[in-house]
Coordinates of C-alpha atoms in Angstrom, one line a residue:
Chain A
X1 CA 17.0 68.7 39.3
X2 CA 19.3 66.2 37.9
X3 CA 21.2 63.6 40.0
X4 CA 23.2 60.9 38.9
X5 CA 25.0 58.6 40.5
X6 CA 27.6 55.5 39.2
X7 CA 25.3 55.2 36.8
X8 CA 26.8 52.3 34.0
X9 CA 25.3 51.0 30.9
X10 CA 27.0 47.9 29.2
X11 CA 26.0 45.9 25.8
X12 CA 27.1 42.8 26.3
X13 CA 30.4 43.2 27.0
X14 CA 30.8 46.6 25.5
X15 CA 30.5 49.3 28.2
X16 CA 29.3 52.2 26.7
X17 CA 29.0 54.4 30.2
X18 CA 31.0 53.8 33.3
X19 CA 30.3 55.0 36.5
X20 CA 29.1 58.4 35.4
X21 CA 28.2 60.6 38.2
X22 CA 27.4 64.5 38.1
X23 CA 24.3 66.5 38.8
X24 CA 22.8 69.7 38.0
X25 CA 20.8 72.6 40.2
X26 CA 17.5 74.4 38.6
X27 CA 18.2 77.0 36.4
X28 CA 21.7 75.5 35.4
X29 CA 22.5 75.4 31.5
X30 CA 24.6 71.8 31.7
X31 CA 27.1 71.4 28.5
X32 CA 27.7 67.5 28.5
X33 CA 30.6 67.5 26.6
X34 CA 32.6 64.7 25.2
X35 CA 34.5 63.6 21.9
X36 CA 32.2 61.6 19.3
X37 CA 31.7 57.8 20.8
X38 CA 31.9 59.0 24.5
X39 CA 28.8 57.9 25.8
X40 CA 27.0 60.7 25.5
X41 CA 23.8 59.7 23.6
X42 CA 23.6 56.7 25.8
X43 CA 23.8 58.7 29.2
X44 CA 21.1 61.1 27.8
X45 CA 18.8 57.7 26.9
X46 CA 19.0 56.5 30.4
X47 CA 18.2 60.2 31.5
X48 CA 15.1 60.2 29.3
X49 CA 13.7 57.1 30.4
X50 CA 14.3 55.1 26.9
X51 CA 16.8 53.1 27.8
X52 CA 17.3 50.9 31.4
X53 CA 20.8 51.5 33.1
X54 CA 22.4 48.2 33.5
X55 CA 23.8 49.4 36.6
X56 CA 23.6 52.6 39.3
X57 CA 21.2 55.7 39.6
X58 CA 19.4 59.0 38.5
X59 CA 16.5 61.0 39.6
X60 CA 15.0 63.9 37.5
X61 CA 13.4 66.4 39.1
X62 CA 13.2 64.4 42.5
X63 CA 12.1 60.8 40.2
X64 CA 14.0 57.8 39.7
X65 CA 14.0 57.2 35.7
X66 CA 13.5 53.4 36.6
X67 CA 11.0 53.1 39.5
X68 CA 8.9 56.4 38.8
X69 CA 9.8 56.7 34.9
X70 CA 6.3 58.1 34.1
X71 CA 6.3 60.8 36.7
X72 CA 9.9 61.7 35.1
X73 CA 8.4 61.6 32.0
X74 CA 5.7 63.6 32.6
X75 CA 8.8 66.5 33.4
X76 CA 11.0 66.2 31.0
X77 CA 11.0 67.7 27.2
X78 CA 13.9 65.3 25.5
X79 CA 15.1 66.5 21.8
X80 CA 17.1 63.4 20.5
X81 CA 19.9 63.8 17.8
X82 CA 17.3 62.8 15.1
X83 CA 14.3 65.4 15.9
X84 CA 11.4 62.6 15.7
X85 CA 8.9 64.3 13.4
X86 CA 6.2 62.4 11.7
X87 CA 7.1 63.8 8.2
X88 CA 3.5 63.1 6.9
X89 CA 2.1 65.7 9.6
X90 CA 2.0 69.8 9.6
X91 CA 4.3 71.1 11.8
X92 CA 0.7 72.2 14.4
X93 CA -0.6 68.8 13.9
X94 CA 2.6 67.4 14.9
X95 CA 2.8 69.8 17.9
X96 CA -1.0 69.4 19.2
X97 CA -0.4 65.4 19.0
X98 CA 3.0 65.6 21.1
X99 CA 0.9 67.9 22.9
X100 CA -1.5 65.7 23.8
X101 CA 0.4 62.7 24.8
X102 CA 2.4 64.6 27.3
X103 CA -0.6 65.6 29.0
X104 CA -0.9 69.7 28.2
X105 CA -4.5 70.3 29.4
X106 CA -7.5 70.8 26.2
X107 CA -8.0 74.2 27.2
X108 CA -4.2 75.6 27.0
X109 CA -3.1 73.4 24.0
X110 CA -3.7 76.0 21.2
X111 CA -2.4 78.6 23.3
X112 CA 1.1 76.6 24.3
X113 CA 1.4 75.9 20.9
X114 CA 1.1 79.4 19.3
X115 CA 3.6 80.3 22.4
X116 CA 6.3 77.6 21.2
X117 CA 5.6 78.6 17.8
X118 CA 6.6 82.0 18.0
X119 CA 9.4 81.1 20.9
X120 CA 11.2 78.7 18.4
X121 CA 11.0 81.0 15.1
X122 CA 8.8 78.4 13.0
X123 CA 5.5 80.1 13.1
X124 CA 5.9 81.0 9.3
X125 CA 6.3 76.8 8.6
X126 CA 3.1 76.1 10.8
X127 CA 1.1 74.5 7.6
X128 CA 4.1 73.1 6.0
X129 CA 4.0 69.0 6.3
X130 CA 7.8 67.9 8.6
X131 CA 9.1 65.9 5.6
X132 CA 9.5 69.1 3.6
X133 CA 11.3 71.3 6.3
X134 CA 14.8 72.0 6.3
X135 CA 17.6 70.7 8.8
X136 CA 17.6 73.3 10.6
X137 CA 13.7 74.1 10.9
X138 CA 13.3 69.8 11.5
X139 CA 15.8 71.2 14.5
X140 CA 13.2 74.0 15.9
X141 CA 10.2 72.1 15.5
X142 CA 12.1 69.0 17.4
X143 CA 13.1 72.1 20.3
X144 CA 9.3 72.7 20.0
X145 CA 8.4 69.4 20.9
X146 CA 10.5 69.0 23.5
X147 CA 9.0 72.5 24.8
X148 CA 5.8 72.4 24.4
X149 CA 4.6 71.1 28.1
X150 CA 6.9 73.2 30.1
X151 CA 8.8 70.3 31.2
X152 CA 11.2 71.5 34.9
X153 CA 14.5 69.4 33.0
X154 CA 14.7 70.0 28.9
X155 CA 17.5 67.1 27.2
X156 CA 19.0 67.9 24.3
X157 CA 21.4 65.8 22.1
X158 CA 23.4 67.9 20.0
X159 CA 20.7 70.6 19.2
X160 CA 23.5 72.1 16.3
X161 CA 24.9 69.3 14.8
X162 CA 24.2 69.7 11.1
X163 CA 22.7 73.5 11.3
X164 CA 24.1 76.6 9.6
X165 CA 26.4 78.7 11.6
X166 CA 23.5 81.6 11.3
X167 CA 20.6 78.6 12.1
X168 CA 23.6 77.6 15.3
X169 CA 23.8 81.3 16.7
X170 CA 19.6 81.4 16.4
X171 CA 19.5 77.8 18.7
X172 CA 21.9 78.9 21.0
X173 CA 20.5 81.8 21.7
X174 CA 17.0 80.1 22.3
X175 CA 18.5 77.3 24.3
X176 CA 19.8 80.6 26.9
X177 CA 16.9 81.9 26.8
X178 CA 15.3 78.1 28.1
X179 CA 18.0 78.3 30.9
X180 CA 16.0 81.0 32.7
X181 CA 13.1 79.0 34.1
X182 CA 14.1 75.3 32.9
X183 CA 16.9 73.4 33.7
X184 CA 18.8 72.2 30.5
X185 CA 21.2 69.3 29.7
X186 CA 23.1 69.7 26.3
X187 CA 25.4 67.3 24.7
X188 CA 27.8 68.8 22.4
X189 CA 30.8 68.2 21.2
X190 CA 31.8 71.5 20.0
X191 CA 33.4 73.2 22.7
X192 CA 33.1 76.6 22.2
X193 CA 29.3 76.1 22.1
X194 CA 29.4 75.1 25.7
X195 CA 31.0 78.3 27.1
X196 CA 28.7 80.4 25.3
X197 CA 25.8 78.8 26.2
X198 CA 26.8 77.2 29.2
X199 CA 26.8 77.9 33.2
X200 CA 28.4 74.3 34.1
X201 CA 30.4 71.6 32.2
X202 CA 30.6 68.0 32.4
X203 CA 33.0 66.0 30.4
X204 CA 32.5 62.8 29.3
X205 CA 35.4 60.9 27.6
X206 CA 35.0 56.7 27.0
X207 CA 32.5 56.0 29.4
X208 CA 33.5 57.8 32.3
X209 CA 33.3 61.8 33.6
X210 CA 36.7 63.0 33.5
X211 CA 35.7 66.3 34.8
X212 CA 32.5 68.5 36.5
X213 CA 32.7 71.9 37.0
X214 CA 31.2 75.0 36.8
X215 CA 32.4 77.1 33.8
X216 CA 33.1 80.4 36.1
X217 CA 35.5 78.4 38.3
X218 CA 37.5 76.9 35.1
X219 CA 37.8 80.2 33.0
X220 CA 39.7 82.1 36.2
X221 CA 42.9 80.6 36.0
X222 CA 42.7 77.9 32.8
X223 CA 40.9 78.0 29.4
X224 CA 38.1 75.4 29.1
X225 CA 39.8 74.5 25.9
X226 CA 42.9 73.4 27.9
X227 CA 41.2 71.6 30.7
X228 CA 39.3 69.6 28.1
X229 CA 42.6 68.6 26.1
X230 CA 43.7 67.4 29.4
X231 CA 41.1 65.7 30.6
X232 CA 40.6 63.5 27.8
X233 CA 42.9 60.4 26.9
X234 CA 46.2 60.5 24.7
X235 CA 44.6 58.6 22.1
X236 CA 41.8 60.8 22.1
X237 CA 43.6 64.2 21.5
X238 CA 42.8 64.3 18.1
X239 CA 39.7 63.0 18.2
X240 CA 39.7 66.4 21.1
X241 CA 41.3 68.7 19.2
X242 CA 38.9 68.4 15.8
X243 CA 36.4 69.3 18.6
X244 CA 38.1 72.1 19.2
X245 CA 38.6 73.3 15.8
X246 CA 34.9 72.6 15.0
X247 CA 34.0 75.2 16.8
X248 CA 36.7 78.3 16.0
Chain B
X1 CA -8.2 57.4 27.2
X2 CA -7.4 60.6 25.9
X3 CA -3.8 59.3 25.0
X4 CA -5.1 56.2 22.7
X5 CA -7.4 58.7 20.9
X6 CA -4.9 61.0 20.4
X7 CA -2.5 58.1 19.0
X8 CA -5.5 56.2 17.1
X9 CA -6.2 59.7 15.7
X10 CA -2.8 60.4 14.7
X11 CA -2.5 56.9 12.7
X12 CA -5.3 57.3 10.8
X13 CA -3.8 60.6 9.8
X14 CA -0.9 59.2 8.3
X15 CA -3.0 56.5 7.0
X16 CA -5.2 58.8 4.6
X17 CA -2.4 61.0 3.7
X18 CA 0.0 58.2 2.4
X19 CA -1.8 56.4 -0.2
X20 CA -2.2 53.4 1.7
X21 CA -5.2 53.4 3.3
X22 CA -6.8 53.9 -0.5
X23 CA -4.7 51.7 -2.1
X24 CA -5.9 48.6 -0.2
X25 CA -9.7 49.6 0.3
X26 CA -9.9 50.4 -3.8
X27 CA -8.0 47.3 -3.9
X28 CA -10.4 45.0 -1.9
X29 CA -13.4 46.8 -2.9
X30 CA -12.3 45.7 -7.0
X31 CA -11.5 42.4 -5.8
X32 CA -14.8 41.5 -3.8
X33 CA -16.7 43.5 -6.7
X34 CA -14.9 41.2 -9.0
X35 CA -15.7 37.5 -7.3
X36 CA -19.5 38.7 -6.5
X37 CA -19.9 39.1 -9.8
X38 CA -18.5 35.5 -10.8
X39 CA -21.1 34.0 -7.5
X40 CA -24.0 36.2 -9.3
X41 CA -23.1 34.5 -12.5
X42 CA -22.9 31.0 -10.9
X43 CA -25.7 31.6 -9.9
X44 CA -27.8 32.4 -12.8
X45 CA -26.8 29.5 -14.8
X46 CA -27.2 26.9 -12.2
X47 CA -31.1 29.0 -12.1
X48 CA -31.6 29.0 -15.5
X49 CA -30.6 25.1 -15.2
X50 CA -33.3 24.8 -12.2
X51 CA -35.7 22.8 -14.3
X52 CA -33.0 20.2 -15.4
X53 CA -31.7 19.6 -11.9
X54 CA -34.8 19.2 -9.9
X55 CA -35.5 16.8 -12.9
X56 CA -32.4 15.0 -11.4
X57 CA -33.6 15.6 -8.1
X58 CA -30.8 18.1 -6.7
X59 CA -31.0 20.3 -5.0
X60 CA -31.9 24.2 -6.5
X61 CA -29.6 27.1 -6.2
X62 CA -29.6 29.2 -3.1
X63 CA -28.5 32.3 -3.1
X64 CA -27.2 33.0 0.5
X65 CA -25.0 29.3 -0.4
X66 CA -23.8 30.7 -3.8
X67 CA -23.2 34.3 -3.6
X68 CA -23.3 35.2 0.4
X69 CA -21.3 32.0 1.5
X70 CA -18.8 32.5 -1.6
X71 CA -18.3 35.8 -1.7
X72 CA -17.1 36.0 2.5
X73 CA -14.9 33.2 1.9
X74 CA -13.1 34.4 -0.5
X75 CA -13.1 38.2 1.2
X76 CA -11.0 36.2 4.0
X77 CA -8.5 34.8 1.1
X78 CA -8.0 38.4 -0.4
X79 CA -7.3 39.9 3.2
X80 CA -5.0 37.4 4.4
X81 CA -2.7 39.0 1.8
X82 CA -4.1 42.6 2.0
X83 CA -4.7 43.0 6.1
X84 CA -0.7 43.1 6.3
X85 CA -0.2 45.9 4.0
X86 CA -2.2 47.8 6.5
X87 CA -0.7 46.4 9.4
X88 CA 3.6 46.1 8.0
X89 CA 3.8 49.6 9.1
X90 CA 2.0 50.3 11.9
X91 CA 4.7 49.7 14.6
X92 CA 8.0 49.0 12.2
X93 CA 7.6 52.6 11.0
X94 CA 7.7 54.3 14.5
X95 CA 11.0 52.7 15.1
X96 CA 13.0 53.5 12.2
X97 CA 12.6 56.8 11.6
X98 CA 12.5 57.2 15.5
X99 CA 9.5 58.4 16.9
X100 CA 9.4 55.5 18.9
X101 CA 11.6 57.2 21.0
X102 CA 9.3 60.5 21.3
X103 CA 6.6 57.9 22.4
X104 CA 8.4 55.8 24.8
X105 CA 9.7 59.0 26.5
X106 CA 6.3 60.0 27.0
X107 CA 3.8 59.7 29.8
X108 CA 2.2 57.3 27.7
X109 CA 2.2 53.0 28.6
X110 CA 2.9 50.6 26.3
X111 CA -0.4 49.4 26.9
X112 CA -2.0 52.7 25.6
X113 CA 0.5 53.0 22.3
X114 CA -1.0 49.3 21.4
X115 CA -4.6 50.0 22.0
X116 CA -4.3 53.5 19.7
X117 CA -2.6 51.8 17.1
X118 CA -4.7 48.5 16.9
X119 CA -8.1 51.2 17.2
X120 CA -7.1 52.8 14.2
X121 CA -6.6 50.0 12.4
X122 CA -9.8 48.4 13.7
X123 CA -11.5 51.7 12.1
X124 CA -9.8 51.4 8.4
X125 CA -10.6 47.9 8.5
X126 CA -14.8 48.7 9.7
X127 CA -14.4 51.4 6.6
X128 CA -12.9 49.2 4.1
X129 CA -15.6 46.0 5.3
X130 CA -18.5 48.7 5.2
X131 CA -17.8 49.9 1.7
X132 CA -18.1 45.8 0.2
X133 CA -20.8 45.0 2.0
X134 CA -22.5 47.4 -0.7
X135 CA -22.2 43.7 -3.1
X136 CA -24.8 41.9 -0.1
X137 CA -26.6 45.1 0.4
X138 CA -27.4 44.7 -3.6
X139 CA -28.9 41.3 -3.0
X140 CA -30.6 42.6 -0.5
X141 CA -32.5 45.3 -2.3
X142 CA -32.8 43.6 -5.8
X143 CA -33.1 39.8 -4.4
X144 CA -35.0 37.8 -1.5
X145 CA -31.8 36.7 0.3
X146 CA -32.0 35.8 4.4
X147 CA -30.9 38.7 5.9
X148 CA -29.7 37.7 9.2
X149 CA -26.9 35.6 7.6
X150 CA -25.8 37.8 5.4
X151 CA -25.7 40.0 9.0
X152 CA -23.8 38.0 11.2
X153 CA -21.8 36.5 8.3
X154 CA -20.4 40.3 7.9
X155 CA -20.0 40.4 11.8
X156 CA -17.9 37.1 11.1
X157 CA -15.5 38.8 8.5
X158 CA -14.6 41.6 10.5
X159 CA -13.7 39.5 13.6
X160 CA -11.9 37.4 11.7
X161 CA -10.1 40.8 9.7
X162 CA -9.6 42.0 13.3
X163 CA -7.7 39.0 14.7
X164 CA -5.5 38.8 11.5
X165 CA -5.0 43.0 11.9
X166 CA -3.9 41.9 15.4
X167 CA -1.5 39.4 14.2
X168 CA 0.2 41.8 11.7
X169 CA 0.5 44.3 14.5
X170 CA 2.6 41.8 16.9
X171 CA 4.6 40.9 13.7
X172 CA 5.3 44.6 12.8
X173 CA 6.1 45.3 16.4
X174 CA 9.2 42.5 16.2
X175 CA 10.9 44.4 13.4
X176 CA 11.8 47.6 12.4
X177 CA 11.4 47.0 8.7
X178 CA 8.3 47.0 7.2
X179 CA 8.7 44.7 4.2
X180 CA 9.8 42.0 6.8
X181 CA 6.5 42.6 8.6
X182 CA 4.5 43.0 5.5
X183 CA 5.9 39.4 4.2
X184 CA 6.3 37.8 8.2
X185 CA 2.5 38.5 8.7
X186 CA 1.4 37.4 4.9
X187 CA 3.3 34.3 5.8
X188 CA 1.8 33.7 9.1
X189 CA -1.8 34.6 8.0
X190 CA -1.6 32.0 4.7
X191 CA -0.3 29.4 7.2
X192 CA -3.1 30.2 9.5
X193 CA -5.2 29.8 6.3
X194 CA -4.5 26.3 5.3
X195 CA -4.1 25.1 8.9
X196 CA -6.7 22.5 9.2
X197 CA -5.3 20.8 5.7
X198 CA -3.2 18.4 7.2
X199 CA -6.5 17.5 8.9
X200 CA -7.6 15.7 5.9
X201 CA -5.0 13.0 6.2
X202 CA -5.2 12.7 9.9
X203 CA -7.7 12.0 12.5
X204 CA -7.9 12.3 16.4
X205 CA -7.7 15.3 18.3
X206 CA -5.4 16.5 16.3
X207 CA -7.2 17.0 13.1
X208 CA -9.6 18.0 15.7
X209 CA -7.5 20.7 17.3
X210 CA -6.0 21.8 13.2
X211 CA -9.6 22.2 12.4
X212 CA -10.5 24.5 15.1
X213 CA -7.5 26.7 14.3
X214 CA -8.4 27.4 10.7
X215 CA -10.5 30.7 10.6
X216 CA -11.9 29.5 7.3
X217 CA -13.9 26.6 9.7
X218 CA -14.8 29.5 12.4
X219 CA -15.9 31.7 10.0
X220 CA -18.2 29.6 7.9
X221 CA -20.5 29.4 11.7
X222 CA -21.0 32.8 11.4
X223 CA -22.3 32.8 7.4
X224 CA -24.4 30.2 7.9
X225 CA -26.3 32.6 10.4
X226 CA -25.0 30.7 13.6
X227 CA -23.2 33.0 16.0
X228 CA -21.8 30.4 18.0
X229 CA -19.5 30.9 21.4
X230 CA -17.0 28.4 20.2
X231 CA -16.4 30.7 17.0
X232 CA -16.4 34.0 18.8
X233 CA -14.0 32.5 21.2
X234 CA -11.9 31.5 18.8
X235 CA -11.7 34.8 17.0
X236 CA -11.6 37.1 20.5
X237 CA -8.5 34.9 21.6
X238 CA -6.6 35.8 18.2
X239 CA -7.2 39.2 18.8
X240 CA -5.9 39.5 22.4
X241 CA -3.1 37.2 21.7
X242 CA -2.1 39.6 19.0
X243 CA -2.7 42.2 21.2
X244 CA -0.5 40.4 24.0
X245 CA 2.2 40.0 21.6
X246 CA 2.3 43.3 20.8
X247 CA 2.8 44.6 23.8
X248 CA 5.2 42.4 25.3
X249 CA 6.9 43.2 22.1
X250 CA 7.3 46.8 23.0
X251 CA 8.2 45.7 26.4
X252 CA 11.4 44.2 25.7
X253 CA 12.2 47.1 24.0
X254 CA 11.9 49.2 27.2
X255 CA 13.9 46.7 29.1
X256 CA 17.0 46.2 26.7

């Protein structure tokens, strides 16, 4: 569903990604995990068709973000850090107009929307205008958005980040219950949130994947927490190990 | 099709439920109200001094030259500073509070966000027109004006109100902050404005080309009752190159 290959993106003569590689199979719940800075945001961008890699490859569901973006875009439901809510809209308006640009057919839209409505918990803030919700609803209606066409891939960058621990149990839990007939791409840098929600890991540290692997062959003989302490650099640890404290 | 209507008809949205939209067409409305009532006054003295001036042997007041001519000339004045009010936000908002990125990740071209945007503003700016032309409309019903001026003169306005909306869009699509846009496009549109007054100094084809430039000149055709192909050239090429910009605008943004 997901392949990318020595993909790099440089600014200038910052290089935000290097030669990231990793892929993912349908139905795999992907934890992109990496300290803050790590390239994750950018990686996720060039997944998403916003931003052009500078160098290397990726297909979505069989397209290449570059030459086919539309047909990539057409699959895809992408959640960025900052859900992108127009706050002057009702939560439905702002669902039947993402709706309608990403091509869900006339006849189905109400229905679809009543269905990610009630699948993301915000049917009871249906009226209410974006700009008044809370973090954590801005969060479900931004998971709503991304939902709402029944894209094959589903990014998300850092679906928690800023939620309650009750509102981070509540995504989770949704964002499992996505894994069963999407794939899904998650950037986190919490670890713990990646083996609970997670079926595969990729670790992103300055730039480059340090480490791919599934999360059942890591947990047999070494804790994901210590693989990830390894992986990343010296200078990173603590950067690492507030990640892993984050989340305890 | 269905994804500029579904991006003109969310614009218009946030248009009527910030208090834009109603600022700026009470705004005009008051203004236009305002200077047709100075023409309507103009024009009742210089009537009242009819007898005296044909004594003189000039000419007697007419009132498509006094009120009609007047009052769309100055309509362009007021929107070359209102038009960017409308127009500061209509791209520069998307990209800071980042829906820009919702759209651009969408099936949805470049070409298609433009043509929804600039539609929605095209359909304020028909509104806010159609409301003043109640101040003609009087003339019309109370008075023994030529209609066909007053007709394609209003035709003349909202091409010209179009190709400055256009303008304003390119500018906002430059910048993601609006007061930059709202003041980059006032300054543009004045310039555009005054373009043909180093004409007056100068001659040759380049006072030739300055005069051609002001919209002021290219309007006045279209008052006079004289739809010509030069004017509606002139106006049709500010629109698409506004149009243009725009969109190459949001181009480079794809390709950073």
């Amino acid at each position: 569903m997901i392949e990318v290959k020595n993909l790099c993106k440089s600014y200038g003569d910052y290089k935000a990604v290097i030669d990231v590689s990793f892929s993912a199979a349908k139905g795999d719940i992907v934890g992109f995990l990496g300290p803050n800075g790590a390239g994750k945001t950018t990686t996720i961008r060039m997944l998403s068709t916003y931003l052009p890699p500078t160098s290397g490859t990726a297909t979505v569901a069989g397209y290449d973000v570059i030459a086919q973006a539309d047909e990539v875009r057409r699959r895809i439901g992408y959640l960025p850090e900052n859900p992108p809510l127009y706050g002057e809209m009702t939560v439905r308006e702002y669902l039947k107009f993402v709706g309608e640009i990403k091509g869900v057919a006339r006849a189905q839209l109400a229905s679809r929307i009543d269905e990610v409505l009630e699948r993301c918990f915000i049917k009871d803030v249906r009226n209410k205008l974006c700009q008044h919700l809370s973090r954590g609803y801005r969060q479900r209606v931004g998971l709503a958005q991304a939902i709402i066409h029944h894209p094959q891939v589903i990014i998300l960058d850092e679906p928690t980040s800023g939620l309650d621990p009750r509102q981070i149990i509540e995504i989770r839990q949704l964002i499992k219950s996505l894994g069963q007939d999407h794939t899904v791409l998650l950037s986190t840098h919490i670890l713990p949130e990646v083996s609970m929600v997670c079926n595969k890991v990729v670790i992103i540290s300055r730039g480059r994947v340090v480490m791919e692997s599934r999360l059942s062959d890591l947990t047999r003989d070494k804790s994901l927490e210590q693989v990830f302490l390894e992986s990343v650099s010296h200078d990173e640890v603590v950067d690492a190990a507030a990640c892993v404290n984050q989340g305890a | 099709m269905r994804n500029i209507i579904a991006i003109c008809k969310r614009e218009l949205l946030s248009f009527f439920v910030s208090p834009i939209a109603y600022f700026v067409i009470t705004g005009f409305t008051l203004l236009v109200g305002f200077f047709f009532f100075n023409y309507f006054s103009l024009f009742l003295r210089m009537y009242q001094m009819s007898a005296y001036l044909s004594m003189r042997g000039m000419p007697l007041p007419n009132l498509n030259q006094t009120i009609i001519e007047g009052v769309y000339q100055t309509m362009i004045v007021i929107l070359v500073f209102l038009v960017p009010l409308l127009t500061m936000r209509i791209v520069a908002e998307d990209k800071r509070r980042g829906t820009f990125e919702l759209l651009l990740t969408s099936p949805v071209s470049v070409f298609e966000i433009v043509m929804g945007k600039f539609l929605s503003l095209a359909v304020i700016i028909f509104a806010m027109l159609s409301i003043s032309f109640i101040f003609p409309l009087l003339l019309i019903v109370y008075g023994a004006p030529e209609v066909p001026p007053i007709l394609s003169g209003f035709v003349g306005v909202l091409l010209c109100t179009l190709g400055f909306a256009s303008i304003g869009m390119a500018v906002s699509s430059f910048t993601e902050n609006q007061i930059v846009a709202g003041v980059s496009s006032m300054v543009t549109l004045l310039l555009l404005y005054v373009i043909q007054a180093p004409a007056e100094s100068l001659d040759g084809t380049v006072a030739d080309v300055l005069r051609y430039l002001s919209p002021v000149d290219q309007v006045q055709d279209f008052v006079r009752g004289v739809v010509t192909l030069k004017a509606t050239v002139y106006f049709v090429s500010m629109i698409t190159l506004g149009l243009f910009l725009s969109q190459r605008a949001l181009d480079a943004l794809r390709w950073r």
